[in-house]
C-alpha atoms as a PDB file:
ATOM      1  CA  UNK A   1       3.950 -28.715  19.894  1.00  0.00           C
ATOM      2  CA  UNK A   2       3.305 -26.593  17.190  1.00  0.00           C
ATOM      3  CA  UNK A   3       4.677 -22.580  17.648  1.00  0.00           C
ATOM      4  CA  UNK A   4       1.232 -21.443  17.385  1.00  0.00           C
ATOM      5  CA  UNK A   5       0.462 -24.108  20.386  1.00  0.00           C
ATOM      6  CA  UNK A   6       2.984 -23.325  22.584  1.00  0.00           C
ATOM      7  CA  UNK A   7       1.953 -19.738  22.021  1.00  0.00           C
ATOM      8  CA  UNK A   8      -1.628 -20.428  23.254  1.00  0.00           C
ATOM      9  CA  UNK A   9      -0.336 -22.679  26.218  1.00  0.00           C
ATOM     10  CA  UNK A  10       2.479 -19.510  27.278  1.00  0.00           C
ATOM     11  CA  UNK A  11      -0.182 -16.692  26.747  1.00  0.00           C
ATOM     12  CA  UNK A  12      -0.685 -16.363  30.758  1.00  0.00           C
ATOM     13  CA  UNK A  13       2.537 -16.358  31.651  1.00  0.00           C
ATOM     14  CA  UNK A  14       3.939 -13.863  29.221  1.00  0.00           C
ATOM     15  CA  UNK A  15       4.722  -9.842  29.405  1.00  0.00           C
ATOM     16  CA  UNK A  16       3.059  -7.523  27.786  1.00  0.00           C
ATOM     17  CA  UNK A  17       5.778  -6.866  25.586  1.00  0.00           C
ATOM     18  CA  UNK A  18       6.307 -10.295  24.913  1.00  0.00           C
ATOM     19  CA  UNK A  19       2.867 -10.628  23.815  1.00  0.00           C
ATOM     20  CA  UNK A  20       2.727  -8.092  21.751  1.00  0.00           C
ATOM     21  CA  UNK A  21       6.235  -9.822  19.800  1.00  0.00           C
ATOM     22  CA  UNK A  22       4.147 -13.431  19.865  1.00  0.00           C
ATOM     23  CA  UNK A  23       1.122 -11.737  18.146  1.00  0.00           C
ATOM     24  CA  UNK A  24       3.365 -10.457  15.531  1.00  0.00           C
ATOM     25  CA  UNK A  25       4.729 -14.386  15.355  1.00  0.00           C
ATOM     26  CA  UNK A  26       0.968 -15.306  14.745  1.00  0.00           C
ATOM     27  CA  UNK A  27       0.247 -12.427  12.081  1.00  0.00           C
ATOM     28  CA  UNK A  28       3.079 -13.661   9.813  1.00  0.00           C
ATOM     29  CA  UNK A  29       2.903 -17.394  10.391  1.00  0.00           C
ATOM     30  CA  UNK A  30       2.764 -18.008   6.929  1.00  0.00           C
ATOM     31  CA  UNK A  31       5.745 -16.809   5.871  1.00  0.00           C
ATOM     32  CA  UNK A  32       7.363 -16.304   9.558  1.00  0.00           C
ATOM     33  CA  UNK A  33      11.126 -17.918   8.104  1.00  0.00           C
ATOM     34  CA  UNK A  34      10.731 -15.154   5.305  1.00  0.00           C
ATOM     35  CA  UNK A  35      12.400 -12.696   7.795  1.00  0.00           C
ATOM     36  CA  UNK A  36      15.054 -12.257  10.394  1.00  0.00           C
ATOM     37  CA  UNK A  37      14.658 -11.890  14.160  1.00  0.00           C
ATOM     38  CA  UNK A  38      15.749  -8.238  14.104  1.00  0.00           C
ATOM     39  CA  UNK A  39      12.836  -7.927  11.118  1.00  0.00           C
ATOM     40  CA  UNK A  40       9.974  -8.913  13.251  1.00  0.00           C
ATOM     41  CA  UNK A  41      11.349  -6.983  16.538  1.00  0.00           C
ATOM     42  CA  UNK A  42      11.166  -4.053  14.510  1.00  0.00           C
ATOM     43  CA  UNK A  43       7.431  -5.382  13.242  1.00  0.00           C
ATOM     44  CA  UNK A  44       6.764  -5.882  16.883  1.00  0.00           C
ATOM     45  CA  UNK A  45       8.039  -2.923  18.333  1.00  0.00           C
ATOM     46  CA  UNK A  46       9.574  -4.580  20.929  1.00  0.00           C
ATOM     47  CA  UNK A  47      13.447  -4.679  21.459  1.00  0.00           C
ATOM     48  CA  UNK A  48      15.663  -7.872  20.084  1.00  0.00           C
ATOM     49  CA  UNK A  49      15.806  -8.513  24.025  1.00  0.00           C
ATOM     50  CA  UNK A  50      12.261  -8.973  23.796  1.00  0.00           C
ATOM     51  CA  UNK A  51      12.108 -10.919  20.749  1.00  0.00           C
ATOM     52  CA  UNK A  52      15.116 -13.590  21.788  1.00  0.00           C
ATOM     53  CA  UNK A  53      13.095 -14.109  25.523  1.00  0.00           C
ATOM     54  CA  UNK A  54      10.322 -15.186  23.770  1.00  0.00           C
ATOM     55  CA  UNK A  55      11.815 -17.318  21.606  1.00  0.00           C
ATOM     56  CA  UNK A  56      13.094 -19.294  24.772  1.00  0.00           C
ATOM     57  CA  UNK A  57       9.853 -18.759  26.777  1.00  0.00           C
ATOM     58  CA  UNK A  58       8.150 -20.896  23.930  1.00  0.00           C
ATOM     59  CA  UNK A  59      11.087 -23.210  24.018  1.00  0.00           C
ATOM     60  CA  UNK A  60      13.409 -22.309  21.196  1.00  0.00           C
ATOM     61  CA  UNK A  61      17.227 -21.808  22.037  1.00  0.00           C
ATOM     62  CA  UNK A  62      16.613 -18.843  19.045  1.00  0.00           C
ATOM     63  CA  UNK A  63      14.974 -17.944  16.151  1.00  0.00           C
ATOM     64  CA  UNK A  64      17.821 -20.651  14.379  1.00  0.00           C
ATOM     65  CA  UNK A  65      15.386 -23.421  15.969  1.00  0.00           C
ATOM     66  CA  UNK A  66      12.224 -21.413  14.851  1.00  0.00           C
ATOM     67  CA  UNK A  67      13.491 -21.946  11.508  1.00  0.00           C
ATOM     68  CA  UNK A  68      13.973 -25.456  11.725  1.00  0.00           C
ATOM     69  CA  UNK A  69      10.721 -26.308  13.834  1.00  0.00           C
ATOM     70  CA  UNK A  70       9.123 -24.632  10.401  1.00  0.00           C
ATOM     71  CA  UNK A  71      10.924 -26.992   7.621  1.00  0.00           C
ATOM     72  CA  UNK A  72      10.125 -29.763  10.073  1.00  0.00           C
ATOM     73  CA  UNK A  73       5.981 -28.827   9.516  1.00  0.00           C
ATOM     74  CA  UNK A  74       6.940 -28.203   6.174  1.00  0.00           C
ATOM     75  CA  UNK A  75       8.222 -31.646   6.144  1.00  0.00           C
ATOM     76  CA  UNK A  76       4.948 -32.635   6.759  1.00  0.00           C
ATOM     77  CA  UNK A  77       3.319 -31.424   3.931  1.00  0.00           C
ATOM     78  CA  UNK A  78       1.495 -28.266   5.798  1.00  0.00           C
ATOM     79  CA  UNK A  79       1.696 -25.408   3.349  1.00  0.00           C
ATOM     80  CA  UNK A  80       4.240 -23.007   4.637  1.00  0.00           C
ATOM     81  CA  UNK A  81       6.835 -20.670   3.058  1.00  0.00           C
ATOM     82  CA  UNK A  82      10.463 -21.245   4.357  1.00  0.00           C
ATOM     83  CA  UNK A  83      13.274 -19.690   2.670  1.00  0.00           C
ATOM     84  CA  UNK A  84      11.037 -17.561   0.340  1.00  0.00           C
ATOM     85  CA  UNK A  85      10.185 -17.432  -3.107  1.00  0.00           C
ATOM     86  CA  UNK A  86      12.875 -19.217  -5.512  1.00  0.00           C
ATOM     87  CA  UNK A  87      14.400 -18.103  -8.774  1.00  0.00           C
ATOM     88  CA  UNK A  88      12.972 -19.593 -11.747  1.00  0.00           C
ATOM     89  CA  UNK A  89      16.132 -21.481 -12.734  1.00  0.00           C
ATOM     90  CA  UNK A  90      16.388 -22.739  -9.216  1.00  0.00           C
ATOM     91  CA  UNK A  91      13.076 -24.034  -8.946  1.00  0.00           C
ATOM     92  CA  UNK A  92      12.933 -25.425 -12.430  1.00  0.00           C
ATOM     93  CA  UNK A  93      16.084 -27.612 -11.591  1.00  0.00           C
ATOM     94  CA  UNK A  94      14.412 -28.655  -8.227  1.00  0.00           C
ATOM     95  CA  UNK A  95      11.553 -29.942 -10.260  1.00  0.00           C
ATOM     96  CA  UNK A  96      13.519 -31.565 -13.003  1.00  0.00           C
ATOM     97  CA  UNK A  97      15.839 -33.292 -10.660  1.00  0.00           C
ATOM     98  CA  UNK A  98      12.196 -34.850  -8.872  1.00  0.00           C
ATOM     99  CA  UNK A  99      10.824 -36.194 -11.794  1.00  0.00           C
ATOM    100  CA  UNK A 100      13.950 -37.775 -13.014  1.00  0.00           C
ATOM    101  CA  UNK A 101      14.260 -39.633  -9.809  1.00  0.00           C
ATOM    102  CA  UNK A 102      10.615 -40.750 -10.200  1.00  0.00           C
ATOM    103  CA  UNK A 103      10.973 -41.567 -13.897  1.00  0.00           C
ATOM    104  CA  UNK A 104      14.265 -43.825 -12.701  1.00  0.00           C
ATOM    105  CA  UNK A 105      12.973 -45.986 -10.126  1.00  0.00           C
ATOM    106  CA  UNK A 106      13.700 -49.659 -10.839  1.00  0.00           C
ATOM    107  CA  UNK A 107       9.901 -51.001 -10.394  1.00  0.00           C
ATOM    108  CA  UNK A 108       7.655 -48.896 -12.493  1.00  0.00           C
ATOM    109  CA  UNK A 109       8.091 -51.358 -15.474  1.00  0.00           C
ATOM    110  CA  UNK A 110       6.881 -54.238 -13.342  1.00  0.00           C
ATOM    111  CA  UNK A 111       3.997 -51.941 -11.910  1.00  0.00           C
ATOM    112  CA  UNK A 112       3.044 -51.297 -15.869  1.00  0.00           C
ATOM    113  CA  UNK A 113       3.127 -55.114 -16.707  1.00  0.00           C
ATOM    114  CA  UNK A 114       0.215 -55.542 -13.799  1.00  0.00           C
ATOM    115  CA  UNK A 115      -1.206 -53.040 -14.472  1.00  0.00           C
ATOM    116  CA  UNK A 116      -1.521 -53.664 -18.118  1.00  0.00           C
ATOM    117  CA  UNK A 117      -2.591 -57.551 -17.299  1.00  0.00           C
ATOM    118  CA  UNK A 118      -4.852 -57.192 -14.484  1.00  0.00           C
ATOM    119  CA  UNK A 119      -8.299 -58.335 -14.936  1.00  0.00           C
ATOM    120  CA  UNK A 120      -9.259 -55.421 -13.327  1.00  0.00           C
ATOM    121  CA  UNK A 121      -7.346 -52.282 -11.413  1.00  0.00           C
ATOM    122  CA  UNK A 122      -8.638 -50.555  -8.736  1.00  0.00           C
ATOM    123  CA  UNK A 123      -6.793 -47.035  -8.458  1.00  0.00           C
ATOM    124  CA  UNK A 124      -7.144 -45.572  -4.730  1.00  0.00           C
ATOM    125  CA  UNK A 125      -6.776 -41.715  -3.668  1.00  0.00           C
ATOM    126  CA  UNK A 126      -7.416 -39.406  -0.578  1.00  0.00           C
ATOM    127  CA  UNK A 127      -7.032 -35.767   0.005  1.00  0.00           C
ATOM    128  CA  UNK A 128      -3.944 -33.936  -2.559  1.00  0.00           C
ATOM    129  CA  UNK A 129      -3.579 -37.877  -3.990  1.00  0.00           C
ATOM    130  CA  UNK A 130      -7.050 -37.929  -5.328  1.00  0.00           C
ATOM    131  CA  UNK A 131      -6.303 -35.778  -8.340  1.00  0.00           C
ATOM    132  CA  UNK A 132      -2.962 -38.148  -8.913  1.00  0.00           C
ATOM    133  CA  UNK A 133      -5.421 -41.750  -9.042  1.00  0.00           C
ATOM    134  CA  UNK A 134      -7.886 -39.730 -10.376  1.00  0.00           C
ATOM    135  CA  UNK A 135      -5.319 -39.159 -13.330  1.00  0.00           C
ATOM    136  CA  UNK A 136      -4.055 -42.505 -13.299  1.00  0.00           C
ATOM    137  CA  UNK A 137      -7.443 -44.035 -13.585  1.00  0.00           C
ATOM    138  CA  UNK A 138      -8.328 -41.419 -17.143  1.00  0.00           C
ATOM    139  CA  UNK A 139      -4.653 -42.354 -18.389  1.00  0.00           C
ATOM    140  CA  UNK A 140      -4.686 -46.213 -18.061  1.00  0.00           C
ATOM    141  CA  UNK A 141      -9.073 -46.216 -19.199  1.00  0.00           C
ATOM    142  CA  UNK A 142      -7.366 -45.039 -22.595  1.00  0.00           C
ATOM    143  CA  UNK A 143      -5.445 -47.887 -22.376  1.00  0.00           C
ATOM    144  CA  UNK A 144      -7.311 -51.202 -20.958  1.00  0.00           C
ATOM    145  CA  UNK A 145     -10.682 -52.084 -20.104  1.00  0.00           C
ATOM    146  CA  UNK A 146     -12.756 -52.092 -16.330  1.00  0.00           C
ATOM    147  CA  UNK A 147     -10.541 -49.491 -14.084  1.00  0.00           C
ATOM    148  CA  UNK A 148     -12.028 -48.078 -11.458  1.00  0.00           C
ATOM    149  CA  UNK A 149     -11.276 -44.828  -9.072  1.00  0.00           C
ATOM    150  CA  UNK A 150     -11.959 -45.217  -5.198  1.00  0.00           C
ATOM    151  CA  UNK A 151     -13.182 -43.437  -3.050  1.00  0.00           C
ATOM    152  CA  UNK A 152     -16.440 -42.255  -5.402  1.00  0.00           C
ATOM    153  CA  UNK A 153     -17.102 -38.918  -4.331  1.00  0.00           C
ATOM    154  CA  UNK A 154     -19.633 -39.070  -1.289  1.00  0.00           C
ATOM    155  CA  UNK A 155     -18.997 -42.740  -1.044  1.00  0.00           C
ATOM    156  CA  UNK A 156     -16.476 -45.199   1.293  1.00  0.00           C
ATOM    157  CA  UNK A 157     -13.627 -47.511   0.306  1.00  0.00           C
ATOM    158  CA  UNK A 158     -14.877 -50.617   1.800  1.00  0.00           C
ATOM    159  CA  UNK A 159     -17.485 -52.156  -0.839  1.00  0.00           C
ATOM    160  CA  UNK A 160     -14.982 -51.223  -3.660  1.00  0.00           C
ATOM    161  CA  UNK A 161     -12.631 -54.245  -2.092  1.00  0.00           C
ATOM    162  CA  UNK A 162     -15.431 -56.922  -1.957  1.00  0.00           C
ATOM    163  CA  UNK A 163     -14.984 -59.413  -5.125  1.00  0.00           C
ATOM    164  CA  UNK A 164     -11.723 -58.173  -5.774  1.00  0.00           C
ATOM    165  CA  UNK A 165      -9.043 -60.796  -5.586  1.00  0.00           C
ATOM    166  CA  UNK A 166      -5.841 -62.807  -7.335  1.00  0.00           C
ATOM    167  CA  UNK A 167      -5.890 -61.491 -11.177  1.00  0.00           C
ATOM    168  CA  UNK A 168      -6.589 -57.970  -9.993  1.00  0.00           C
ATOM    169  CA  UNK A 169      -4.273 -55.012  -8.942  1.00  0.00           C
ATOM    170  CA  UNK A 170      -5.079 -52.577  -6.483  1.00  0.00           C
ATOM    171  CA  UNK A 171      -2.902 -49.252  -6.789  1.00  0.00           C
ATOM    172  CA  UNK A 172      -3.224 -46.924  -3.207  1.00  0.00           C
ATOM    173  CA  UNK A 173      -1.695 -43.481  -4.023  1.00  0.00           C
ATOM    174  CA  UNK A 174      -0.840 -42.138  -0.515  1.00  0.00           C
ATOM    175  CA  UNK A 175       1.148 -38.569  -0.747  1.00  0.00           C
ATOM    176  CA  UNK A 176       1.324 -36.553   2.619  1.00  0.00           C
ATOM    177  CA  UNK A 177      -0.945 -36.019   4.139  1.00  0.00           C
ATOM    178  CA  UNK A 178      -2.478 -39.348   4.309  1.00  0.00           C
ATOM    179  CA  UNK A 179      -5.641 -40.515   5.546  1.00  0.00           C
ATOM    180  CA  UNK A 180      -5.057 -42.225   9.257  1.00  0.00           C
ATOM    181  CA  UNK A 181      -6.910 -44.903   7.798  1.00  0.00           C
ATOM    182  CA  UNK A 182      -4.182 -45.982   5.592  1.00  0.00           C
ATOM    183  CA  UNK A 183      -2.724 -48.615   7.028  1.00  0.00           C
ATOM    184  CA  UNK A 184      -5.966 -50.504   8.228  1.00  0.00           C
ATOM    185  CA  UNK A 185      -6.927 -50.233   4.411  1.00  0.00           C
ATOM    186  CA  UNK A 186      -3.967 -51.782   2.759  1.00  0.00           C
ATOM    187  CA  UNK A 187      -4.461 -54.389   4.739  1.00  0.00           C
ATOM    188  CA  UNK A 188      -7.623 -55.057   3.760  1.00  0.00           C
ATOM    189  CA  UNK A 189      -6.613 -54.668   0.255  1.00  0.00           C
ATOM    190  CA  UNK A 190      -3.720 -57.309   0.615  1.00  0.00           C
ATOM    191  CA  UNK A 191      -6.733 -59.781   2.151  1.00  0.00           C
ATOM    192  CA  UNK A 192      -8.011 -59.834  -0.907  1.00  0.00           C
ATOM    193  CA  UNK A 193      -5.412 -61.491  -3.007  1.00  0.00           C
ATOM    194  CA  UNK A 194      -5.198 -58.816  -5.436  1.00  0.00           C
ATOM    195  CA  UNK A 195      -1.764 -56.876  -6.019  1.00  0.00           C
ATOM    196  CA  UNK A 196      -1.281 -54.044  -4.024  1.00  0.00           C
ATOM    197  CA  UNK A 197       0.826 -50.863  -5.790  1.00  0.00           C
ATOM    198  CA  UNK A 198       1.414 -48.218  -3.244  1.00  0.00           C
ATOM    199  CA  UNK A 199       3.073 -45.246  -4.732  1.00  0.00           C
ATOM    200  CA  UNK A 200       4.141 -42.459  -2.164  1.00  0.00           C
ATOM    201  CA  UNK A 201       6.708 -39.967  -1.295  1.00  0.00           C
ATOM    202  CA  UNK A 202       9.201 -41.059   0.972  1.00  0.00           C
ATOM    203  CA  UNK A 203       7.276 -39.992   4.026  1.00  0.00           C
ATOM    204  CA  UNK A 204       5.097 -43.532   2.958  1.00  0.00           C
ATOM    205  CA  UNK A 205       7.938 -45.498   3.804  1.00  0.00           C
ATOM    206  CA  UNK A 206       6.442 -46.998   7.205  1.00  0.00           C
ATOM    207  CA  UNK A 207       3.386 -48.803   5.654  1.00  0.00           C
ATOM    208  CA  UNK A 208       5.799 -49.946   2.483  1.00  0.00           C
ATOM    209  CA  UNK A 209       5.923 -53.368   4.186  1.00  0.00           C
ATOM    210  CA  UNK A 210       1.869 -54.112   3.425  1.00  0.00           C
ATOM    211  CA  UNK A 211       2.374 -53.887  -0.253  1.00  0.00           C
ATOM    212  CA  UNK A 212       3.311 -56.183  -2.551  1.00  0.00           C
ATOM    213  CA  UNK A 213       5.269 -53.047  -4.781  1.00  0.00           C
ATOM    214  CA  UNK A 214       6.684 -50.209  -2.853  1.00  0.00           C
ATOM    215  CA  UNK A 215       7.318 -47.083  -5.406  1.00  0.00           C
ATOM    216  CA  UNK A 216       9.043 -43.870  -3.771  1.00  0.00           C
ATOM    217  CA  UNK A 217       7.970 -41.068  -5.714  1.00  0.00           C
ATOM    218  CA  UNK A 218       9.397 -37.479  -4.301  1.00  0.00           C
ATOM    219  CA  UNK A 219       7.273 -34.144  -4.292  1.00  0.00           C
ATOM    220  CA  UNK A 220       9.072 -31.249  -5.021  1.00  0.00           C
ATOM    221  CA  UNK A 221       8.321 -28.919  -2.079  1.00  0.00           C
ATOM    222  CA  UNK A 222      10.931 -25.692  -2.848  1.00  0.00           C
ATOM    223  CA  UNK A 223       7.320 -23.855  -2.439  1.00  0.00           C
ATOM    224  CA  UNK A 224       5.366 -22.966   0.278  1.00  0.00           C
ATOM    225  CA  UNK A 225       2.883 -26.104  -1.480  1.00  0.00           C
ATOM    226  CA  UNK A 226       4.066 -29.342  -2.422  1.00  0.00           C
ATOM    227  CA  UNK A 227       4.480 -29.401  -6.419  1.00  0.00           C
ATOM    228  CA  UNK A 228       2.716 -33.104  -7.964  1.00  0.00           C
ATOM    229  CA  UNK A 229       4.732 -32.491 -11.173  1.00  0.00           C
ATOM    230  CA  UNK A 230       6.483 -36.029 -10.903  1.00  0.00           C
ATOM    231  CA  UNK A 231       3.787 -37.787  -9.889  1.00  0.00           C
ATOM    232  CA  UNK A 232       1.992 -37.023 -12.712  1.00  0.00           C
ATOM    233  CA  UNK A 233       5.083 -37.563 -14.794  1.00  0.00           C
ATOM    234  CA  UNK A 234       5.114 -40.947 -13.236  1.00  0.00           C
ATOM    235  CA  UNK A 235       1.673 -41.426 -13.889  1.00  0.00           C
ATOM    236  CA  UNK A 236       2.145 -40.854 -18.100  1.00  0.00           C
ATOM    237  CA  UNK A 237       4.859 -43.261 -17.714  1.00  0.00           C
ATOM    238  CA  UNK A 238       2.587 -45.854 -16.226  1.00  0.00           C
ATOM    239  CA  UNK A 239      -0.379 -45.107 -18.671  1.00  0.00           C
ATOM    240  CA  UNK A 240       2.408 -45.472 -21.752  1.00  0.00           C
ATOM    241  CA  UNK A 241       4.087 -48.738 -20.295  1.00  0.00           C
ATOM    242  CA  UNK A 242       0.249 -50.289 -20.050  1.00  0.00           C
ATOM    243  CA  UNK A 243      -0.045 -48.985 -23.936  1.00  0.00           C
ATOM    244  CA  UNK A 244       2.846 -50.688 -24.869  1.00  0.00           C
ATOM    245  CA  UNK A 245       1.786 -53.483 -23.712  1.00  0.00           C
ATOM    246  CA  UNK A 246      -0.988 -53.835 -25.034  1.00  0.00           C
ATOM    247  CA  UNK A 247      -0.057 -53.483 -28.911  1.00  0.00           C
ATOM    248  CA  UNK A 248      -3.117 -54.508 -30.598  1.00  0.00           C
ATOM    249  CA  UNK A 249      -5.785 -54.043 -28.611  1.00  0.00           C
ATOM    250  CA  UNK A 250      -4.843 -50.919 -26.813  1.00  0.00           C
ATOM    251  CA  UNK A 251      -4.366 -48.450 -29.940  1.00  0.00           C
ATOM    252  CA  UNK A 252      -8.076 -50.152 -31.294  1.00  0.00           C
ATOM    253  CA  UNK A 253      -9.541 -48.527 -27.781  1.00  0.00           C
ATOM    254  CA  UNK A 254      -7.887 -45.297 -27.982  1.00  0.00           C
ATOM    255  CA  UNK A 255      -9.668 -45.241 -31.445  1.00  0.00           C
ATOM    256  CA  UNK A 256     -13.226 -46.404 -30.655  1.00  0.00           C
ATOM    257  CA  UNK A 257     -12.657 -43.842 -27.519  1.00  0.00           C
ATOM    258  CA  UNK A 258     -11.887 -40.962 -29.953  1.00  0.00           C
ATOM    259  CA  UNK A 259     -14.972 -41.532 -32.597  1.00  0.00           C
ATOM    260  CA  UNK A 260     -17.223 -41.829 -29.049  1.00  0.00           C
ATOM    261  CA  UNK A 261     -16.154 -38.265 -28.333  1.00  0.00           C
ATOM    262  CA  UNK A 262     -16.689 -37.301 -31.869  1.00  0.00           C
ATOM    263  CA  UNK A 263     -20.099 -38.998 -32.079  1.00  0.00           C
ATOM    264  CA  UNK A 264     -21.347 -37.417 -28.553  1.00  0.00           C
ATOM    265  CA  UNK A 265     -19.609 -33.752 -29.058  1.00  0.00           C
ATOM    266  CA  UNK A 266     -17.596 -33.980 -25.794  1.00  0.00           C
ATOM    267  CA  UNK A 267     -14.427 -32.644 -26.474  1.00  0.00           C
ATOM    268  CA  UNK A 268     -13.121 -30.037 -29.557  1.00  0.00           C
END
């Protein structure tokens, strides 16, 4: 159980005082790891005493295990500060060191040779990874004809699989916290023939198994929210490989996409 849950389910049974320190617990929530157990006594005016029985009364040996219940939702992906705010230089090398190991992984030149000779490509987002397949569908439509984004806003996954099949590549992009849905779907999506690219931080692991290619791509999570930096590195990687590929006919697109935004005014 979550603190805040075991909160609700102790309420009854706790002093006054001890109420008074868990209401404190629920105030700062947020950023509860931010401070020492002497820090939100004082908050609480209640004694340490106080403080330490309620951290067993909710079933923490002390607020050591508080800690480490909180990195485990941060684990998760729920947005929550831990250690507080980072130095620049610290969180600059965290998010270097991410994108390196995404840029590095052994498969993304195979995933950019389907990709790039697919009949078609179907890329496939929920929740924080819509904005990455949403990004990965604009990159690689630069690139190569019919790709599509699932799920249309307002609209369902299912009729997006129908018709799809051997020559075609599916890519899922399934970052925490994924749809519950996920694994029922990739399985429909391997039914169909087509190739199925599931890109993922390593949380994704478990339904690695129902894809044909299995890329690990880390988030960067030194924050209190997870950072997509090298996801979307990994997505310009992608979009470039597919490019390459496609020497003649790719760099004849870009330009017939560039004189249709010129004609209609779209962009500067």
């Amino acid at each position: 159980m979550r603190i805040d849950e075991r909160i609700a389910a102790h309420h009854d049974s706790l002093t006054p005082q001890e109420r008074r320190a868990a209401a404190t617990l629920l105030e700062h929530l947020d950023d509860l790891a931010t401070y020492r157990a002497a820090e939100l006594a004082d908050l609480a005016g209640v004694s340490r005493a106080t403080m330490s029985r309620l951290f067993r009364s909710l079933g923490f040996e002390d607020f050591d295990e508080v800690r480490e219940h909180l990195r485990g939702l941060r684990g998760t992906g729920e947005p929550r500060r831990v250690d507080g705010a980072p130095d620049v230089e610290t969180l600059a090398a965290a998010e270097h060191a991410s994108i390196v190991r995404a840029l590095e992984h052994p498969r993304l030149p195979e995933v950019a040779g389907l990709l790039a000779l697919a009949q078609r490509v179907l890329v496939v987002g929920w929740r924080n990874s819509y904005p990455v397949a949403l990004h990965l569908r604009g990159q690689l439509a630069q690139a190569r004809d019919d790709v599509r984004i699932a799920p249309v806003p307002g609209q369902t996954t299912g009729e997006e699989l129908v018709g799809l099949g051997a020559d075609d590549v599916i890519v899922v992009v399934a970052f925490r916290r994924r749809p519950a849905h996920l694994g029922a779907f990739l399985d429909a999506a391997r039914a169909t023939g087509a190739s199925v690219v599931l890109i993922g931080d390593p949380s994704a692991v478990a339904h690695a198994s129902r894809a044909s290619v299995w890329v690990e791509c880390p988030l960067q999570h030194t924050l209190a929210f997870d950072s997509y930096a090298a996801p979307m590195a990994l997505v310009s990687l992608l979009a470039d490989g597919v490019l390459a590929t496609h020497r003649r006919r790719g760099p004849a697109r870009v330009r017939a996409i560039t004189e249709t935004y010129e004609r209609l005014g779209e962009v500067e």
